[in-house]
mmCIF file of C-alpha atoms in Angstrom:
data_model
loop_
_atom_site.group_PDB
_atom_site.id
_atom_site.type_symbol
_atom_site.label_atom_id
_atom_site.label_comp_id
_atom_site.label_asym_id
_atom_site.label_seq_id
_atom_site.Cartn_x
_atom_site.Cartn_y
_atom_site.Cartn_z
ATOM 1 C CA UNK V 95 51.059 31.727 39.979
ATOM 2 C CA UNK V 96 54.502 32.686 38.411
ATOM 3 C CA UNK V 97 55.561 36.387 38.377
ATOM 4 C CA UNK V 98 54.989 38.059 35.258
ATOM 5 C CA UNK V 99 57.036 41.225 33.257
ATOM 6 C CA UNK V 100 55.246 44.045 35.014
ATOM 7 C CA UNK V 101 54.637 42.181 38.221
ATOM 8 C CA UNK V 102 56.061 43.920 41.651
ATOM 9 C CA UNK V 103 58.943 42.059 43.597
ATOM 10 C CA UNK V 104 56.884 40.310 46.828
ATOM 11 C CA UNK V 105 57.987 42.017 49.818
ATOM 12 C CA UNK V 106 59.903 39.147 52.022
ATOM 13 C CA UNK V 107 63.146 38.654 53.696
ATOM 14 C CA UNK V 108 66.325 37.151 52.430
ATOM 15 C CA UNK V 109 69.811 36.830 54.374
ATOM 16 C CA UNK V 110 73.274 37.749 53.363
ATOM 17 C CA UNK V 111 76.897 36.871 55.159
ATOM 18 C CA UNK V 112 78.351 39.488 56.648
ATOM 19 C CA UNK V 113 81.709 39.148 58.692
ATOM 20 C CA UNK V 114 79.486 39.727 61.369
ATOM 21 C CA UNK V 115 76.941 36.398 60.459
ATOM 22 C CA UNK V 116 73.574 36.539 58.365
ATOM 23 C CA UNK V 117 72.318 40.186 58.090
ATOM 24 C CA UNK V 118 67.953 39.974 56.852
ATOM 25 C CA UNK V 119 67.460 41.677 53.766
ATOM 26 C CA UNK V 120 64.430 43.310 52.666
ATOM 27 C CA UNK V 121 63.145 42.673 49.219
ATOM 28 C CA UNK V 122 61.319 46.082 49.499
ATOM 29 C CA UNK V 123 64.824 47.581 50.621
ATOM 30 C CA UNK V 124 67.558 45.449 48.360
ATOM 31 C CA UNK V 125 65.260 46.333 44.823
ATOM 32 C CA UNK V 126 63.563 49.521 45.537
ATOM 33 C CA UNK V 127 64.776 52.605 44.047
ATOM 34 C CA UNK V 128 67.365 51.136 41.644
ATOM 35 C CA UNK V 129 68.093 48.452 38.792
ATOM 36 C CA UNK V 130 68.904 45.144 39.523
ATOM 37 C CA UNK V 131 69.483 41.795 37.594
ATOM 38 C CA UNK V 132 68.709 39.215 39.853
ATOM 39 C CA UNK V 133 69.544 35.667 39.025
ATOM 40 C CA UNK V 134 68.956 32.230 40.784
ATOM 41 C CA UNK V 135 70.254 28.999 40.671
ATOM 42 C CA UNK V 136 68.989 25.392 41.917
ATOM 43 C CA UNK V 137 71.849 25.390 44.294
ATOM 44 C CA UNK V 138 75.458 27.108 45.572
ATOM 45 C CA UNK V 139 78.264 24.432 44.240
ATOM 46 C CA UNK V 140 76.074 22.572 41.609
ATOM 47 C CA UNK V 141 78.129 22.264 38.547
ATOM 48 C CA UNK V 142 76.170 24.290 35.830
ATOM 49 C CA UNK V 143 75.787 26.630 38.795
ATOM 50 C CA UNK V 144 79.488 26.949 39.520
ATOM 51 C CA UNK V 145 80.734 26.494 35.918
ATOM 52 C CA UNK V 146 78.539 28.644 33.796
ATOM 53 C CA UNK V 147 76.133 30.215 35.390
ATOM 54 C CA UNK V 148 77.939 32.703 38.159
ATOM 55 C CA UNK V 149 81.015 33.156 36.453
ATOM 56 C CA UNK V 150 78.873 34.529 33.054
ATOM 57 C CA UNK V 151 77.665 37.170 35.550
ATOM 58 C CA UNK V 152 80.815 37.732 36.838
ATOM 59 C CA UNK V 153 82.362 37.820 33.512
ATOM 60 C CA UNK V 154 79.733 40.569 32.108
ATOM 61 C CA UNK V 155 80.256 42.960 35.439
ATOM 62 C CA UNK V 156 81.069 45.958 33.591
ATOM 63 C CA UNK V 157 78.139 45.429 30.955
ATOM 64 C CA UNK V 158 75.510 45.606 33.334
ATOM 65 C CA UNK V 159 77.324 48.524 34.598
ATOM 66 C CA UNK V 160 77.453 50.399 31.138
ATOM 67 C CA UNK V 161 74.019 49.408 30.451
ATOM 68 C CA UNK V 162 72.523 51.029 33.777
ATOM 69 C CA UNK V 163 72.405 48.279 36.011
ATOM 70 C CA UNK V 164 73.129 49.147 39.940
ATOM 71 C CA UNK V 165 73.346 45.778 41.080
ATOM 72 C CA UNK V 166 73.866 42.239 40.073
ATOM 73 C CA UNK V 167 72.580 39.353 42.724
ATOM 74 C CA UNK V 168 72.619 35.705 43.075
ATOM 75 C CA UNK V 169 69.988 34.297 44.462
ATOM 76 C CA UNK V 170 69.577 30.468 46.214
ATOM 77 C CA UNK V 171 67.266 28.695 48.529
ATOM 78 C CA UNK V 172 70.793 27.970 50.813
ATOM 79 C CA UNK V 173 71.890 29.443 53.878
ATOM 80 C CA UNK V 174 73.570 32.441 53.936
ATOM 81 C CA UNK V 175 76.662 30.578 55.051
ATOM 82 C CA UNK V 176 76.436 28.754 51.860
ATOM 83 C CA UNK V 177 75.799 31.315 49.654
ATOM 84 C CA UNK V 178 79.223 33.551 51.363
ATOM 85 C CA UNK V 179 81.204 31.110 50.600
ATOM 86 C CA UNK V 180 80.335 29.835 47.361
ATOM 87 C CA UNK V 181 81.148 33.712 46.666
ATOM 88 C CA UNK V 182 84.237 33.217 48.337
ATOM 89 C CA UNK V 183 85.025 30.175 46.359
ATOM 90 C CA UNK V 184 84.227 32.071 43.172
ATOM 91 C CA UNK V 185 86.007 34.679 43.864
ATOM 92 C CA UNK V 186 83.045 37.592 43.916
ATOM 93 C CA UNK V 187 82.449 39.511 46.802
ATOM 94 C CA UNK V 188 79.892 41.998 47.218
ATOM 95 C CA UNK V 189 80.615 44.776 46.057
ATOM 96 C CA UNK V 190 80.577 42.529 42.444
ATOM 97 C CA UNK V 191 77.565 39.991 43.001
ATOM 98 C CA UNK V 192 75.573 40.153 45.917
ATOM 99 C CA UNK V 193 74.652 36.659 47.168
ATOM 100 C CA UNK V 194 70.972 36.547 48.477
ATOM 101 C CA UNK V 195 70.224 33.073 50.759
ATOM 102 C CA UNK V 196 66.435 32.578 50.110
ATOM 103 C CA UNK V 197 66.816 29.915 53.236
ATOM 104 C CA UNK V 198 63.483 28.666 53.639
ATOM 105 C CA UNK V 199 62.320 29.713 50.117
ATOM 106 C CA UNK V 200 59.900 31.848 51.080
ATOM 107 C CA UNK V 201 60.824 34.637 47.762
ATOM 108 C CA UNK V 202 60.973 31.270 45.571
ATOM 109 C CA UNK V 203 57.669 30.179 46.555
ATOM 110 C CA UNK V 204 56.140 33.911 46.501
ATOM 111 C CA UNK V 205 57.644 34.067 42.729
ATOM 112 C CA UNK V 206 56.284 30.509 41.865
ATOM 113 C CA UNK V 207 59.232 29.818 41.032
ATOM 114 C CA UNK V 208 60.289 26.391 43.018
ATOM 115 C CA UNK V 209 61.763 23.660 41.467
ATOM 116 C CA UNK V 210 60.626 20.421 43.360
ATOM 117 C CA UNK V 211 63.914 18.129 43.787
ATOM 118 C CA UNK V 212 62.910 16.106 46.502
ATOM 119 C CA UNK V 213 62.582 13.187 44.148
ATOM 120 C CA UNK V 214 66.535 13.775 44.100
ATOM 121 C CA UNK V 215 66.674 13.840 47.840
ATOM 122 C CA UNK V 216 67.166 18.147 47.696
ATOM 123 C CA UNK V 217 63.776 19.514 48.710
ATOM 124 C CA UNK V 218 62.401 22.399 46.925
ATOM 125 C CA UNK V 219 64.796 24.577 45.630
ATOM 126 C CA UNK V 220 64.362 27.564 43.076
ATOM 127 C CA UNK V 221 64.359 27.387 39.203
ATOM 128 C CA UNK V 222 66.893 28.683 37.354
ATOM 129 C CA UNK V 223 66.035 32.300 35.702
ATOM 130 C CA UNK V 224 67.630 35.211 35.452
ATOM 131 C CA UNK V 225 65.684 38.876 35.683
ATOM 132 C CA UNK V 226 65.952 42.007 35.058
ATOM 133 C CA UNK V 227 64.206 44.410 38.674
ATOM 134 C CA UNK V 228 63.945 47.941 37.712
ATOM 135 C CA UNK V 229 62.225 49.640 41.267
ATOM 136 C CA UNK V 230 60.893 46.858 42.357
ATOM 137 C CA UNK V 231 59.460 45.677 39.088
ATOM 138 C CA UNK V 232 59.990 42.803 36.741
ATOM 139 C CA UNK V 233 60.802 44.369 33.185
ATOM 140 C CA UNK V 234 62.829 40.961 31.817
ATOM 141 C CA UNK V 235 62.496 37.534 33.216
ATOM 142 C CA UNK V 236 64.010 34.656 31.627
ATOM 143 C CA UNK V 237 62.723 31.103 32.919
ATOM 144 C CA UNK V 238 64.878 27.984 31.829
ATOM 145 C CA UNK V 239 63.073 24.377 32.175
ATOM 146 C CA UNK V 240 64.258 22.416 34.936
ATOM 147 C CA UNK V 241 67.801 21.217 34.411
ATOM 148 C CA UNK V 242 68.443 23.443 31.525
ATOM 149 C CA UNK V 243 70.595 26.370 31.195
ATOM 150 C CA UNK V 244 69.080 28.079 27.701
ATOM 151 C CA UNK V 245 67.619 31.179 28.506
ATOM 152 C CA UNK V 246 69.001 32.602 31.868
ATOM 153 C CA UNK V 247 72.058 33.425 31.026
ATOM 154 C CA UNK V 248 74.137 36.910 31.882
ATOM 155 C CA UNK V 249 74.465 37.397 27.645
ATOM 156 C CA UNK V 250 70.776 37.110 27.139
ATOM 157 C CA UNK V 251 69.674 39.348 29.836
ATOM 158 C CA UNK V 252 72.489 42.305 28.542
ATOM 159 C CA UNK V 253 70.635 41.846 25.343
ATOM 160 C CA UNK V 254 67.517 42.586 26.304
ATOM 161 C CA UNK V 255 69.210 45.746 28.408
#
């Protein structure tokens, strides 16, 4: 079942780079107690990925700042080595976009939100959406069809801020 507006955050572990390697992070711990817009992409280095979807975030920084939001976060079923340095590579560390490795999918799958590629040779990977996490709890989600980009993106979810 997908998540729903409403719905609480599953409690699960993701993994971020660190200088230091992956540190776990706890989806009770990351979204508790502040706002968050959370979005997720098929994969780190795809080219809607890359071209439009991160740098829209990073490009709209300081409105989800003004608007109330504590953190913005990228989330990907990748590694966290992956996911550092496609923030490297896009020039966001951070202290801008925090860049959440859902590894072995486990948040995708608790979400329902898993995008089956293996008929493109890439396994199961996560739909891209973008969210809005206020304490834990979904208040906007925005679900684009596989291989779209429509809905998800960082001007739709300030609008609905």
């Amino acid at each position: 079942m997908t998540i729903q507006i409403g719905d609480r955050i599953p409690s699960t572990r993701l993994a971020q780079a660190t200088a230091e390697g992956p540190r776990p992070v706890s989806t009770d711990d990351f979204f508790g107690g502040r706002t968050v817009a959370l979005f997720a992409v098929p994969g780190a280095f795809t080219p809607t990925c890359s071209a439009a979807h991160l740098p829209g975030f990073k490009a709209h920084l300081e409105d989800f700042k003004a608007r109330g939001v504590d953190a913005v976060a990228c989330l990907s079923v990748n590694d966290a080595f992956v996911m550092g340095a496609w923030g490297d590579s896009q020039g966001v560390g951070p202290d801008q976009i925090v860049m959440l490795a859902d590894g072995n999918g486990d948040l995708t799958r608790a979400l329902g939100l898993v995008l089956d590629a293996r008929m493109a040779g890439l396994g199961e990977r996560s739909l891209r959406y973008a969210m809005l996490v206020r304490d834990g709890v979904v208040e906007q989600l925005n679900v684009d069809e596989p291989g779209a980009f429509d809905v998800s993106s960082a001007e739709r979810l300030i609008a609905q801020l």
